[in-house]
Amino acid sequence: MLEGAELYFNVDHGYLEGLVRGCKASLLTQQDYINLVQCETLEDLKIHLQTTDYGNFLANQTNPLTVSKIDTEMRKRLCGEFEYFRNHSLEPLSTFLTYMTCSYMIDNVILLMNGALQKKSVKEILGKCHPLGRFTEMEAVNIAETPSDLFNAILIETPLAPFFQDCMSENALDELNIELLRNKLYKSYLEAFYKFCKNHGDVTADVMCPILEFEADRRAFIITLNSFGTELSKEDRETLYPTFGKLYPEGLRLLAQAEDFDQMKNVADHYGVYKPLFEAVGGSGGKTLEDVFYEREVQMNVLAFNRQFHYGVFYAYVKLKEQEMRNIVWIAECISQRHRTKINSYIPIL
Amino acid sequence: MGSLFRSETMCLAQLFLQSGTAYECLSALGEKGLVQFRDLNQNISTFQRKFVGEVKRCEELERILVYLVQEINRADIPLPEGETSPPAPPLKQVLEMQEQLQKLEVELREVTKNKEKLRKNLLELIEYTHMLRVTKTFVKRNVEFEPTYEEFPSLESDSLLDYSCMQRLGAKLGFVSGLINQGKVEAFEKMLWRVCKGYTIVSYAELDESLEDPETGEVIKWYVFLISFWGEQIGHKVKKICDCYHCHVYPYPNTAEERRVIQEGLNTRIQDLYTVLHKTEDYLRQVLCKAAESVYSRVIQVKKMKAIYHMLNMCSFDVTNKCLIAEVWCPEADLQDLRRALEEGSRESGATIPSFMNIIPTKETPPTRIRTNKFTEGFQNIVDAYGVGSYREVNPALFTIITFPFLFAVMFGDFGHGFVMFLFALFLVLNENHPRLNQSQEIMRMFFNGRYILLLMGLFSVYTGLIYNDCFSKSVNLFGSGWNVSAMYTSSHPPAEHKKMVLWNDSVVRHNSILQLDPSIPGVFRGPYPLGIDPIWNLATNRLTFLNSFKMKMSVILGIIHMTFGVILGIFNHLHFRKKFNIYLVSIPELLFMLCIFGYLIFMIFYKWLVFSAETSRVAPSILIEFINMFLFPASKTNGLYTGQEYVQRVLLVVTALSVPVLFLGKPLFLLWLHNGRSCFGVNRSGYTLIRKDSEEEVSLLGNQDVEEGNHQVEDGCREMACEEFNFGEILMTQVIHSIEYCLGCISNTASYLRLWALSLAHAQLSDVLWAMLMRVGLRVDTTYGVLLLFPVIALFAVLTIFILLIMEGLSAFLHAIRLHWVEFQNKFYVGAGTKFVPFSFSLLSSKFNNDDSVA
């Protein structure tokens, strides 16, 4: 890539960048959240959302309104926007956008396989799949019995195929193996995405690399946290960590040896970025590690909008919108379950 | 005209609406569109307001109506649009209407659901028959082949051998057959192959006709496929893959007999379905037709109802909860109408206590309301696009009506082009009631809305075109030129005078390609052309030099007159807002500054035009040099325009120089003096504060004296912000900035008016080029074939004239005219910091079906 993306960027991607910035401006504001929290019923929520950029997206829903209806409609909206971006994008932005969908595709594949394991009908699970990660071959996923089967028969032509290099095994797909498969896929995916951004260079690399590094580190922490008390061996655990990020390589080695939360925290204490995050856990408002990570993610994504001429804005926008959807769903759940004490623990988008 | 000069006086009125009659009152108000409501519940979020339930109900009705309209459109039933808009429904009818609509919706949904089901069924059956028909060919091969294979088992090709072996082994040979979307065939086949490792046989055939997809209703191409496989495991996989690719799988008959039976069964069922479907559709159509009659008025009614509740949401309740209080801005001229509307509303609802209104004095700035008609509307829009005028300030739109087309025409001066434009605008104006023009979109709409502007622009262009004597770049000799060429010849003068003059004889004419007429020779120049530029200039080589000098001077003169007029309008503003000191300390220094420099320049131009004639033109001084010398005081004396010029210029310069410090410091110092010496009430505040006095007077005029003075104070106190602090530094800064802007602006703005010259020059040159490149070429071809060439040339000329000269050049002249108004003219006096008066009026609601934005 030549130096000075500023010169050519707008030729190919200017329109979409403008569009995505406009979309970002339509995210709910702090005032909107304050109003949403005051809602008594989901109907109120709907009325308030009508005054925002969501418009009357729920207008054609017949009563009674449920949280899942709201969630589906919001997802549909996001998906519609994303499809629009994707259909109008040129290389290499379209590859970038494809990379973005890969994570949802992995989640969907895993979800379907878990469903197949529990003998649920495909239709039922398809409804739960994220629309961004939809692809045609998806529904045939449950034919496969081993990961290599899955790769050879079904996913070989999807963008997920390159991520299978590490996980070609003949093990039967039970719950643990599926989880391992997910993590391995994720690891290869993140590494590939990271490499793509790095090779692209320019502002995109400047913006996307820290975000992906954070994502990798977060996965490492979460994997570690989830592996406590399971039969996963430490060596296996280490192979699941994405091999880049702030923690790589020493932190990951230390993390692989960690046996409980405190040891994990000790590892994090070596890193200026993660120390405050771990300190915030359990502090005021009883935040979980997940919340803290989400907050940090939101912060990074918002900052991505401070620079121009890069693809990070697309990533950041989708992530922010996702967070917003999680927030709305959280608030809606709290309202519908009359569980108002926790209603304020959504993640504010700055 | 008076209403266009300033915005109307407004008053703030409080409406006390009995809760029973509020709806009817607002309905009456909405029909008239008299008042603008103020939101009294600003700090209450939308879902906590009083009438949320009612708004929600309206939305529900809207949803049903949208559904109805959608269904009606889908059934291709024409939707009649009523001429008159029905009034908002009385409250008693609303419930009835809601019930009706809901019933209709339920019925409709059921019928459509049935219909869809039937249709889907039908489509599936049709698909099935197609599949059977096509797969028959696959199978025929197999069947024909069966006996031969038993005799010669080893002779057949591999795949068939496989198949037959299975048959013979008696293993479970399975078939899956169905239809698949054309685009998915390839991927489907690949996956089948990969998953089943080749243990399947797939045969395809494309269907020759496109079928509708039962699920999405799309018409697409389909492929019929037949998969034969062996073994149950693979069978499961195949079925799953079929599901994955959304194939429509139908049971496959094993024997020919079975096939025939199925086929017959299908045919009869399809027949049955057709009849049932037909009946259902007929019924649906009837229902929709009936619904279509009333749907227009329903849509309007619901919209009105929703608007009313939106407005009611802005009202506050009084303490007893019996009465709604609304605050509205109302033009004073409409107060009577407002009262009448309230009475009407109360009467209609049959309430015992009438709703009434009260005028409350306020110090807040009312919205700006300027009544326009279809003629002035366009011009008002030009001004509003810059900024809506502050309350009661001089409205430049009134003057724009003339100055805008005029300045445009100065740049667009060509009476041929102007006339075409005029005709186009005239066409629009004469057909303004035509529905197709009325509802035109995009660019056409723009032209349509500006039709009166275009009309005047065209007319004025005709006028300036006559002055420039340009018609499609050619001059027209209407009155006969004032120049006489023959007078230049030696023979036309007595020989005694030959010595004094440079005259022409045959050899001069023969040997010079360029000849110069000399106006000082008697008989050559017989006085000016009666109107505009003499057509002889069209032939002259120094035409441009002549026109440039004329147009440049003209644009400076026009510009300075325009700007001076702007400053004078400022005086009207100061008078109206009772700030006389502004006249002495701002407007008059400004005027002096402008007139002493540029006014004097105009004077010099006129003086030179009037005093110097052809004979004395050689000794005439250059205005440019004289003007520069006015500031430089050169050591060497020039001969000057007139005697005593130097002294006059000195005096003017001194006046100019003196006006600058007055402009800079006068107003701030005066205000400081007022503040310190005389603690005069509120002079330092902005202009609108004095309105309060007015409105108090008006209150007494209207006979509502029973509102007590004490009440005023209390109400005003809570209504308004605290009055501004006196801040000398700030005032000084503002004034200094304003003055610098003005003084520099005088020079740069004057220069800016030179665009009048530049654009008119460009226009004239462009049309000249077009003529020379096209028409002249066309006209030069010899007479026999010239006609044939002339037709396309004229067509091209016309097209280019319209697109380049009329539309493109017209747009650029339009833009420049707008700029001259917005920047050069309006910054002399226009603040434009007001808010527009948006009345609550049903006529602003869109009366279209698919446009569902509401007024709020």
mmCIF file of C-alpha atoms in Angstrom, chain B residues 561-686:
data_model
loop_
_atom_site.group_PDB
_atom_site.id
_atom_site.type_symbol
_atom_site.label_atom_id
_atom_site.label_comp_id
_atom_site.label_asym_id
_atom_site.label_seq_id
_atom_site.Cartn_x
_atom_site.Cartn_y
_atom_site.Cartn_z
ATOM 1 C CA ILE B 561 -26.908 52.372 -5.003
ATOM 2 C CA HIS B 562 -27.924 48.922 -3.822
ATOM 3 C CA MET B 563 -25.652 49.022 -0.785
ATOM 4 C CA THR B 564 -26.553 52.562 0.166
ATOM 5 C CA PHE B 565 -30.157 51.521 0.032
ATOM 6 C CA GLY B 566 -29.314 48.702 2.412
ATOM 7 C CA VAL B 567 -27.777 51.133 4.896
ATOM 8 C CA ILE B 568 -30.851 53.342 4.637
ATOM 9 C CA LEU B 569 -33.093 50.373 5.393
ATOM 10 C CA GLY B 570 -31.000 49.967 8.534
ATOM 11 C CA ILE B 571 -32.266 53.401 9.601
ATOM 12 C CA PHE B 572 -35.835 52.138 9.343
ATOM 13 C CA ASN B 573 -34.910 49.300 11.653
ATOM 14 C CA HIS B 574 -33.381 51.645 14.212
ATOM 15 C CA LEU B 575 -36.418 53.913 14.052
ATOM 16 C CA HIS B 576 -38.748 51.017 14.577
ATOM 17 C CA PHE B 577 -36.845 49.602 17.491
ATOM 18 C CA ARG B 578 -36.594 53.117 18.968
ATOM 19 C CA LYS B 579 -32.876 53.280 19.053
ATOM 20 C CA LYS B 580 -32.359 56.679 17.540
ATOM 21 C CA PHE B 581 -28.813 56.875 18.770
ATOM 22 C CA ASN B 582 -27.976 54.081 16.392
ATOM 23 C CA ILE B 583 -28.952 56.307 13.504
ATOM 24 C CA TYR B 584 -26.581 59.064 14.549
ATOM 25 C CA LEU B 585 -23.786 56.853 15.752
ATOM 26 C CA VAL B 586 -23.931 54.012 13.274
ATOM 27 C CA SER B 587 -26.056 54.570 10.223
ATOM 28 C CA ILE B 588 -25.046 58.135 9.417
ATOM 29 C CA PRO B 589 -21.293 57.530 9.767
ATOM 30 C CA GLU B 590 -21.749 54.468 7.640
ATOM 31 C CA LEU B 591 -23.583 56.444 5.013
ATOM 32 C CA LEU B 592 -20.975 59.198 5.073
ATOM 33 C CA PHE B 593 -18.174 56.705 4.749
ATOM 34 C CA MET B 594 -19.786 55.057 1.796
ATOM 35 C CA LEU B 595 -20.935 58.195 0.003
ATOM 36 C CA CYS B 596 -17.797 60.231 0.517
ATOM 37 C CA ILE B 597 -15.688 57.612 -1.172
ATOM 38 C CA PHE B 598 -17.876 55.671 -3.520
ATOM 39 C CA GLY B 599 -20.641 58.185 -3.876
ATOM 40 C CA TYR B 600 -18.023 60.573 -5.093
ATOM 41 C CA LEU B 601 -16.783 57.954 -7.530
ATOM 42 C CA ILE B 602 -20.263 57.754 -9.008
ATOM 43 C CA PHE B 603 -20.375 61.497 -9.181
ATOM 44 C CA MET B 604 -17.106 61.503 -11.139
ATOM 45 C CA ILE B 605 -18.427 58.913 -13.545
ATOM 46 C CA PHE B 606 -21.555 60.868 -14.262
ATOM 47 C CA TYR B 607 -19.668 64.116 -14.450
ATOM 48 C CA LYS B 608 -17.302 62.742 -17.022
ATOM 49 C CA TRP B 609 -20.155 61.291 -19.048
ATOM 50 C CA LEU B 610 -22.013 64.580 -19.098
ATOM 51 C CA VAL B 611 -19.259 67.126 -19.454
ATOM 52 C CA PHE B 612 -16.876 65.606 -21.964
ATOM 53 C CA SER B 613 -17.990 65.221 -25.531
ATOM 54 C CA ALA B 614 -16.385 63.672 -28.594
ATOM 55 C CA GLU B 615 -14.421 66.808 -29.290
ATOM 56 C CA THR B 616 -12.989 67.127 -25.812
ATOM 57 C CA SER B 617 -12.517 63.433 -25.153
ATOM 58 C CA ARG B 618 -8.820 63.628 -25.820
ATOM 59 C CA VAL B 619 -8.231 65.854 -22.823
ATOM 60 C CA ALA B 620 -10.558 64.007 -20.449
ATOM 61 C CA PRO B 621 -8.699 62.738 -17.368
ATOM 62 C CA SER B 622 -8.890 59.118 -16.317
ATOM 63 C CA ILE B 623 -11.326 58.529 -13.479
ATOM 64 C CA LEU B 624 -9.137 55.799 -12.104
ATOM 65 C CA ILE B 625 -6.136 58.084 -11.783
ATOM 66 C CA GLU B 626 -8.233 60.857 -10.328
ATOM 67 C CA PHE B 627 -9.716 58.498 -7.775
ATOM 68 C CA ILE B 628 -6.320 57.169 -6.755
ATOM 69 C CA ASN B 629 -4.950 60.661 -6.525
ATOM 70 C CA MET B 630 -7.736 61.568 -4.172
ATOM 71 C CA PHE B 631 -5.981 59.450 -1.567
ATOM 72 C CA LEU B 632 -2.356 59.890 -2.568
ATOM 73 C CA PHE B 633 -2.098 63.689 -2.880
ATOM 74 C CA PRO B 634 0.479 63.582 -5.679
ATOM 75 C CA ALA B 635 3.035 66.349 -5.937
ATOM 76 C CA SER B 636 2.476 67.019 -9.603
ATOM 77 C CA LYS B 637 -0.807 68.571 -10.440
ATOM 78 C CA THR B 638 -3.138 66.853 -12.851
ATOM 79 C CA ASN B 639 -5.554 68.905 -14.814
ATOM 80 C CA GLY B 640 -8.502 67.354 -12.991
ATOM 81 C CA LEU B 641 -12.169 67.135 -13.860
ATOM 82 C CA TYR B 642 -13.243 70.499 -12.619
ATOM 83 C CA THR B 643 -11.824 73.445 -10.793
ATOM 84 C CA GLY B 644 -11.577 73.202 -7.077
ATOM 85 C CA GLN B 645 -11.596 69.473 -7.285
ATOM 86 C CA GLU B 646 -8.735 69.184 -4.853
ATOM 87 C CA TYR B 647 -10.543 71.038 -2.079
ATOM 88 C CA VAL B 648 -13.702 69.104 -2.496
ATOM 89 C CA GLN B 649 -11.782 65.867 -2.320
ATOM 90 C CA ARG B 650 -9.932 66.955 0.801
ATOM 91 C CA VAL B 651 -13.183 67.790 2.538
ATOM 92 C CA LEU B 652 -14.633 64.445 1.575
ATOM 93 C CA LEU B 653 -11.566 62.649 2.862
ATOM 94 C CA VAL B 654 -11.735 64.468 6.149
ATOM 95 C CA VAL B 655 -15.392 63.549 6.528
ATOM 96 C CA THR B 656 -14.563 59.944 5.760
ATOM 97 C CA ALA B 657 -11.723 59.911 8.230
ATOM 98 C CA LEU B 658 -13.900 61.461 10.908
ATOM 99 C CA SER B 659 -16.708 59.030 10.445
ATOM 100 C CA VAL B 660 -14.450 56.091 11.167
ATOM 101 C CA PRO B 661 -13.761 56.813 14.856
ATOM 102 C CA VAL B 662 -17.407 57.700 15.351
ATOM 103 C CA LEU B 663 -18.332 54.381 13.896
ATOM 104 C CA PHE B 664 -15.857 52.553 16.076
ATOM 105 C CA LEU B 665 -16.419 54.251 19.388
ATOM 106 C CA GLY B 666 -19.638 56.210 19.180
ATOM 107 C CA LYS B 667 -22.143 53.570 20.141
ATOM 108 C CA PRO B 668 -20.153 51.901 22.927
ATOM 109 C CA LEU B 669 -19.263 55.211 24.541
ATOM 110 C CA PHE B 670 -22.820 56.444 24.308
ATOM 111 C CA LEU B 671 -24.110 53.295 25.910
ATOM 112 C CA LEU B 672 -21.514 53.596 28.631
ATOM 113 C CA TRP B 673 -22.579 57.129 29.250
ATOM 114 C CA LEU B 674 -26.196 56.095 29.400
ATOM 115 C CA HIS B 675 -25.363 53.337 31.787
ATOM 116 C CA ASN B 676 -23.302 55.476 34.119
ATOM 117 C CA GLY B 677 -24.978 58.844 33.878
ATOM 118 C CA ARG B 678 -28.591 57.994 33.315
ATOM 119 C CA SER B 679 -29.595 54.652 34.536
ATOM 120 C CA CYS B 680 -32.081 54.489 31.760
ATOM 121 C CA PHE B 681 -34.173 51.362 31.630
ATOM 122 C CA GLY B 682 -33.131 48.763 29.187
ATOM 123 C CA VAL B 683 -31.653 50.782 26.372
ATOM 124 C CA ASN B 684 -28.711 48.494 26.108
ATOM 125 C CA ARG B 685 -30.816 45.505 25.425
ATOM 126 C CA SER B 686 -31.594 44.145 22.072
#
